[in-house]
Amino acid sequence: MKLHEYQSKDVLARFGVPVPGGDVADNPTDAQIIADRFGGKVVVKAQVLMGGRGKAGGVKLFDDAADAAAFTGELIGKKLVSIQNPQGMVVEKVLVGELIDIAEEYYLSVLLDRAAAKLLVMISAKGGMDIEEVAENEPDAIVRLHVDPAWGLADFELRSAIREAGIPKVAQSQMVSMIKGLVRAYLDTDADLIEINPCALTPEGKLIAADAKVSIDENAMFRHPEYKSTADDGAEDPIEAEAARRGIAYVRLGGDIGVIGNGAGLVMCSMDEINAAGGKAANFLDVGGGAQAERVQQCVELILMDPNVKGLLINIFGGITRCDEVARGILAAFDVLEIRIPVVARIEGTAAEEGRALLEGSKLHPAETMQEAAKTIVELAYA
Ligand code: GDP
Ligand code: MN
């Protein structure tokens, strides 16, 4: 899960990585107060979870607090579009940061090299611009260094990699400490990516992280509830954002048959069967293991938020999930929501008998197999 720049910088600061001062604002008045703290010499940066904000017009330098405040007013509520993110993202917050004089821009990152089962540190003297472009056109300009998570990094290895990357002498020792801080931060926060681009060298010879990206491994989120608030920010689609708030794995796909299944594999299989039957899935939705009735109802609600949906296929294989719980959720959803579309359910596994018995007499169409369920829902939806 990607953190915003201001959150990423807070994380890095805790591990001794030098970052510019600053604070986050969601209105011009607050932006002005923050900018005044730095005598108006600030950079205002859109806090959206996408790359290329600079080129998209989401980063601007100021020497006057009132101008910084006015720009904040322009940015909030505006949709930024970049090459990396063509569908765009709406700005809700900006970072008003201390303006750094930049003499040179470098690139630093720490990520996971799964194949090598090690961390990978990447260093380049060609920061600031698109690192993907550098990687493609001048692959030798990026120096790669593996870090064994058990052994850690030796200073001499780091020094030699930094020298090889062509980082000037004045910045070398500072970069050694910075990378060590990044690696500590990476391990401690269960990150799956940390990237500093640009890592700025000021004319006075001070190395500082002018931009920062930290992404936390989704599977470790339970250990880091403090970052939960950004979970819904990354989604542009309002239904996906709502799903993220509810902690439900949902992806909108553009078709018109809603799908609810338990387990990602079963959901994908259901989507394939819908396709085979001549339909098109509206979404991916994994209700998860051990789903309770209320959660099932929430899932049905999500599906119905999509106005394109003409039919709903529910495909449950009860293992940990009890089919009678699922059935109660479906009945509750029928009770509370006005469901005008056909619903077909294939329910199999733990407590399937009880589940099917509960659904008897409801508006729902039962199906014996996944194939039959897909065929039926496509017929009913497109009738
Ligand atoms: P990104 O485009 O989303 O990666 O946003 P960045 O934070 O990297 O900002 C884009 C560019 O703006 C950087 O490459 C810098 O050249 C410039 N920039 C950002 N912050 C500062 C700053 O404090 N001072 C100066 N002089 N330039 C900055
Ligand atoms: Mn950047």
XYZ file of C-alpha atoms and ligand atoms in Angstrom:
412
model
C 0.000 0.000 0.000
C 1.500 3.280 -1.127
C 1.930 6.038 1.430
C 1.673 9.688 0.515
C 4.886 11.685 0.224
C 4.320 13.525 3.512
C 3.762 10.223 5.334
C 6.764 8.656 3.608
C 8.951 11.563 4.713
C 7.712 11.193 8.303
C 8.648 7.513 8.196
C 12.116 8.221 6.784
C 12.774 11.013 9.284
C 12.227 8.493 12.092
C 15.131 6.493 10.681
C 17.492 9.429 10.487
C 17.089 10.174 6.783
C 17.328 13.953 6.209
C 14.061 15.355 4.809
C 12.933 18.965 4.297
C 10.610 20.510 6.869
C 6.971 20.965 5.977
C 3.423 19.990 6.692
C 0.281 18.853 4.948
C -2.673 21.157 4.196
C -6.105 20.754 2.610
C -6.965 24.456 2.300
C -5.223 27.739 1.390
C -5.402 29.204 4.921
C -3.474 26.309 6.448
C -1.053 26.353 3.510
C -0.361 30.039 4.134
C 0.367 29.415 7.847
C 2.827 26.640 6.992
C 4.453 28.668 4.192
C 4.901 31.625 6.590
C 6.988 29.380 8.838
C 9.506 29.164 5.994
C 9.326 32.834 5.023
C 7.208 31.915 1.999
C 10.080 29.949 0.442
C 8.262 26.672 -0.109
C 7.413 24.012 -2.616
C 3.724 23.065 -2.841
C 3.223 19.453 -3.890
C -0.015 17.607 -4.657
C -0.381 14.555 -2.416
C -1.727 12.045 -4.908
C -0.533 8.469 -5.151
C 0.926 8.710 -8.626
C 4.263 9.369 -10.274
C 5.123 12.293 -12.516
C 3.369 14.939 -10.419
C 5.992 17.487 -11.424
C 5.232 17.147 -15.142
C 1.489 17.027 -14.406
C 1.620 20.474 -12.821
C 1.293 19.235 -9.257
C 4.604 20.653 -7.972
C 5.447 24.361 -7.854
C 8.118 26.462 -6.148
C 7.336 29.754 -4.355
C 9.014 32.606 -2.523
C 5.796 34.139 -1.276
C 3.360 32.516 1.182
C 0.259 34.136 -0.363
C 1.156 32.739 -3.801
C 1.723 29.302 -2.283
C -1.700 29.546 -0.624
C -3.353 30.594 -3.906
C -1.771 27.656 -5.747
C -3.001 25.330 -2.981
C -6.508 26.645 -3.631
C -6.110 25.865 -7.337
C -4.791 22.352 -6.730
C -7.334 21.116 -4.170
C -10.165 19.399 -6.005
C -8.268 19.401 -9.289
C -7.649 16.216 -11.235
C -4.018 15.593 -12.117
C -3.199 13.444 -15.105
C 0.254 12.028 -15.823
C 1.777 9.532 -18.241
C 2.001 7.031 -15.372
C -1.630 7.674 -14.456
C -3.695 8.591 -17.537
C -7.098 8.294 -15.797
C -5.967 10.935 -13.317
C -6.342 11.506 -9.590
C -8.092 14.238 -7.629
C -5.939 16.266 -5.229
C -7.273 16.359 -1.670
C -4.153 17.466 0.182
C -0.896 19.238 -0.554
C 2.472 19.140 1.123
C 3.835 22.592 1.821
C 7.548 21.941 2.187
C 10.646 23.940 2.907
C 12.215 24.951 -0.426
C 15.484 23.159 -1.065
C 18.177 24.631 -3.311
C 19.085 21.777 -5.605
C 22.497 21.536 -7.273
C 22.251 17.890 -8.324
C 19.552 15.217 -8.318
C 20.257 11.539 -7.596
C 18.116 8.431 -7.415
C 17.944 5.914 -4.564
C 15.646 2.978 -3.962
C 15.296 -0.165 -1.900
C 13.083 -2.978 -3.068
C 12.725 -6.729 -2.884
C 14.429 -9.001 -5.386
C 12.276 -12.081 -4.975
C 14.396 -14.256 -7.261
C 17.531 -13.513 -5.244
C 15.624 -13.556 -1.919
C 17.449 -10.353 -1.032
C 16.838 -6.664 -0.829
C 18.035 -4.647 -3.774
C 19.476 -1.162 -3.400
C 19.575 0.934 -6.564
C 21.738 4.027 -6.853
C 22.024 6.452 -9.728
C 23.590 9.856 -10.238
C 20.879 10.476 -12.866
C 17.937 11.264 -10.607
C 15.067 13.674 -10.970
C 13.945 12.471 -14.382
C 12.130 9.267 -15.234
C 14.215 6.465 -13.836
C 12.475 4.025 -16.213
C 13.940 6.043 -19.077
C 17.419 5.903 -17.537
C 17.037 2.150 -16.986
C 16.127 1.697 -20.644
C 18.604 4.047 -22.327
C 21.558 3.969 -19.941
C 21.263 0.814 -17.848
C 24.860 1.241 -16.646
C 23.909 4.519 -14.976
C 22.058 2.534 -12.295
C 24.201 0.600 -9.833
C 22.548 -2.371 -8.139
C 23.576 -3.804 -4.796
C 22.011 -6.828 -3.115
C 21.513 -6.820 0.633
C 21.284 -10.120 2.435
C 18.589 -9.566 5.066
C 20.465 -11.738 7.567
C 23.909 -10.192 7.087
C 22.946 -6.624 6.341
C 25.184 -4.181 4.516
C 28.848 -3.482 5.057
C 29.913 0.156 4.723
C 32.679 -0.707 2.271
C 30.224 -2.408 -0.103
C 27.984 0.608 0.005
C 30.858 3.033 -0.490
C 32.112 1.184 -3.501
C 28.629 1.057 -5.078
C 28.134 4.771 -4.441
C 31.501 5.585 -6.032
C 30.711 3.340 -8.972
C 27.451 5.274 -9.487
C 29.490 8.450 -9.906
C 28.195 10.226 -6.806
C 30.630 13.069 -5.964
C 32.897 12.830 -2.926
C 31.064 15.474 -0.898
C 27.894 13.349 -0.921
C 29.373 9.882 -0.484
C 29.452 9.525 3.309
C 26.063 11.159 3.643
C 24.673 8.710 1.114
C 26.116 5.757 3.043
C 24.162 6.851 6.145
C 21.091 7.649 4.084
C 20.969 4.212 2.453
C 21.524 2.524 5.808
C 18.571 4.525 7.135
C 16.474 3.498 4.123
C 17.259 -0.178 4.652
C 16.410 0.063 8.373
C 13.159 1.829 7.502
C 12.409 -0.807 4.841
C 12.792 -3.707 7.258
C 11.158 -2.039 10.240
C 8.025 -0.838 8.415
C 7.618 -4.022 6.311
C 7.966 -1.912 3.197
C 7.981 -3.417 -0.274
C 9.420 -0.290 -1.889
C 11.223 2.840 -0.805
C 12.254 5.347 -3.444
C 13.929 8.749 -3.185
C 13.801 10.647 -6.472
C 15.269 13.150 -6.390
C 17.731 12.698 -3.595
C 18.985 16.286 -3.705
C 22.473 17.670 -3.183
C 22.294 21.324 -2.160
C 24.904 23.881 -3.283
C 26.196 23.759 0.316
C 26.881 20.036 -0.111
C 24.048 18.645 1.996
C 22.227 15.508 0.887
C 18.453 15.513 1.485
C 15.401 13.540 0.288
C 13.435 16.044 -1.837
C 10.818 13.424 -2.716
C 9.970 10.127 -1.024
C 7.845 7.114 -1.791
C 7.251 4.385 0.751
C 4.990 1.460 0.021
C 4.060 -0.991 2.785
C 3.547 -4.687 2.072
C -0.239 -5.234 2.125
C 0.250 -8.528 3.947
C 1.911 -6.712 6.845
C -0.791 -4.065 7.184
C -2.158 -5.699 10.330
C 1.100 -4.697 12.000
C 0.783 -1.085 10.816
C -2.764 0.145 11.410
C -1.396 3.703 11.544
C -1.217 3.750 7.728
C -4.744 2.435 7.175
C -6.094 5.880 6.291
C -4.405 5.896 2.883
C -5.973 2.573 1.867
C -8.851 4.203 -0.002
C -6.864 7.132 -1.445
C -5.201 5.100 -4.159
C -8.456 4.191 -5.832
C -9.905 6.522 -8.408
C -13.112 4.524 -8.771
C -15.645 5.481 -6.051
C -16.869 1.884 -5.635
C -13.300 0.617 -5.292
C -12.659 3.344 -2.702
C -15.762 2.293 -0.766
C -14.661 -1.355 -0.965
C -11.233 -0.409 0.395
C -12.890 1.411 3.302
C -14.873 -1.748 4.054
C -11.785 -3.913 3.668
C -13.271 -5.870 0.764
C -11.197 -7.007 -2.217
C -13.103 -5.510 -5.159
C -11.965 -4.496 -8.621
C -14.312 -2.903 -11.134
C -14.032 -4.401 -14.603
C -16.588 -2.705 -16.823
C -18.878 -5.629 -17.705
C -22.451 -6.086 -16.502
C -22.595 -9.324 -14.522
C -21.704 -8.807 -10.864
C -19.662 -11.592 -9.268
C -19.246 -12.555 -5.634
C -17.116 -15.542 -4.718
C -15.002 -16.703 -1.833
C -11.345 -17.047 -2.714
C -9.603 -15.252 -5.558
C -9.282 -18.443 -7.621
C -12.969 -19.233 -7.431
C -13.875 -15.659 -8.371
C -11.587 -15.731 -11.403
C -12.992 -19.107 -12.387
C -16.518 -17.668 -12.159
C -15.465 -14.778 -14.374
C -14.130 -17.241 -16.941
C -17.420 -19.167 -16.878
C -19.397 -15.948 -17.358
C -17.205 -15.197 -20.346
C -17.686 -18.687 -21.728
C -21.460 -18.258 -21.380
C -21.280 -15.084 -23.473
C -21.393 -12.528 -20.640
C -18.940 -10.051 -19.241
C -18.031 -9.706 -15.557
C -18.688 -6.318 -13.980
C -16.198 -6.844 -11.204
C -13.913 -9.065 -9.207
C -15.072 -9.478 -5.613
C -13.605 -11.867 -3.089
C -15.819 -12.057 -0.013
C -12.961 -13.735 1.858
C -12.786 -16.755 4.134
C -15.219 -17.255 7.007
C -17.524 -14.586 5.632
C -20.252 -13.507 8.038
C -23.771 -12.627 6.932
C -23.197 -8.912 7.372
C -20.135 -8.955 5.172
C -21.996 -10.793 2.434
C -24.677 -8.126 2.588
C -22.017 -5.427 2.289
C -20.625 -7.168 -0.782
C -24.051 -7.296 -2.431
C -24.427 -3.590 -1.653
C -21.105 -2.830 -3.368
C -22.110 -4.766 -6.480
C -25.405 -2.877 -6.701
C -23.588 0.473 -6.578
C -22.442 -0.204 -10.137
C -25.329 0.974 -12.359
C -24.140 -1.254 -15.227
C -24.848 -4.445 -13.324
C -27.712 -6.436 -14.879
C -27.339 -9.652 -12.906
C -25.481 -11.120 -9.950
C -23.689 -14.434 -9.716
C -22.837 -15.706 -6.249
C -20.418 -18.605 -6.198
C -19.512 -19.954 -2.765
C -17.546 -23.018 -1.918
C -17.893 -23.381 1.843
C -14.763 -24.480 3.643
C -14.166 -22.164 6.552
C -17.037 -20.126 5.167
C -20.348 -21.610 6.243
C -22.939 -21.629 3.478
C -25.796 -20.951 5.907
C -24.016 -17.739 7.011
C -23.687 -16.730 3.378
C -27.363 -17.525 2.793
C -28.334 -15.340 5.755
C -26.293 -12.508 4.276
C -27.995 -12.873 0.920
C -31.436 -12.924 2.569
C -30.543 -9.863 4.644
C -29.433 -8.100 1.461
C -32.740 -8.984 -0.224
C -34.506 -7.639 2.851
C -32.693 -4.331 3.091
C -31.874 -3.526 -0.521
C -34.269 -3.351 -3.374
C -32.766 -5.979 -5.615
C -34.347 -5.684 -9.030
C -31.796 -7.720 -10.925
C -31.729 -11.515 -11.205
C -29.455 -13.317 -8.749
C -28.121 -16.827 -9.272
C -26.311 -18.653 -6.495
C -24.226 -21.775 -6.522
C -23.586 -22.791 -2.953
C -21.559 -25.863 -2.129
C -19.537 -27.192 0.805
C -19.795 -26.699 4.569
C -23.440 -26.391 5.648
C -24.592 -26.171 2.021
C -27.821 -28.072 2.758
C -28.763 -25.619 5.496
C -27.820 -22.694 3.280
C -29.911 -23.881 0.347
C -32.847 -24.620 2.666
C -32.716 -21.041 3.955
C -32.806 -19.663 0.430
C -35.781 -21.739 -0.639
C -38.723 -19.526 -1.502
C -36.540 -16.443 -1.996
C -36.218 -14.589 -5.300
C -32.890 -16.208 -5.843
C -32.192 -18.795 -8.547
C -30.221 -21.789 -7.285
C -27.686 -23.579 -9.502
C -25.988 -26.936 -9.097
C -22.704 -26.161 -10.817
C -20.604 -23.107 -11.603
C -21.162 -23.617 -15.349
C -24.912 -23.847 -14.911
C -24.866 -20.762 -12.667
C -22.950 -18.729 -15.250
C -25.211 -19.851 -18.085
C -28.368 -19.057 -16.104
C -27.271 -15.594 -14.985
C -26.223 -14.625 -18.503
C -29.592 -15.799 -19.877
C -31.565 -13.972 -17.182
C -29.521 -10.779 -17.299
C -29.593 -10.363 -21.065
C -33.231 -11.522 -21.456
P 7.249 13.717 -8.900
O 7.299 14.403 -10.227
O 5.885 13.204 -8.594
O 8.282 12.663 -8.755
O 7.543 14.869 -7.785
P 8.924 15.388 -7.185
O 8.751 15.586 -5.738
O 10.055 14.509 -7.566
O 9.088 16.813 -7.843
C 9.390 16.979 -9.218
C 10.566 17.890 -9.376
O 10.326 19.129 -8.727
C 11.852 17.378 -8.775
O 12.546 16.530 -9.647
C 12.608 18.644 -8.496
O 13.347 19.027 -9.635
C 11.524 19.662 -8.247
N 11.442 19.905 -6.795
C 10.719 19.242 -5.871
N 10.946 19.725 -4.632
C 11.841 20.731 -4.781
C 12.491 21.639 -3.901
O 12.314 21.650 -2.683
N 13.354 22.544 -4.464
C 13.617 22.586 -5.805
N 14.462 23.471 -6.255
N 13.017 21.759 -6.654
C 12.162 20.846 -6.169
Mn 9.924 12.356 -7.674
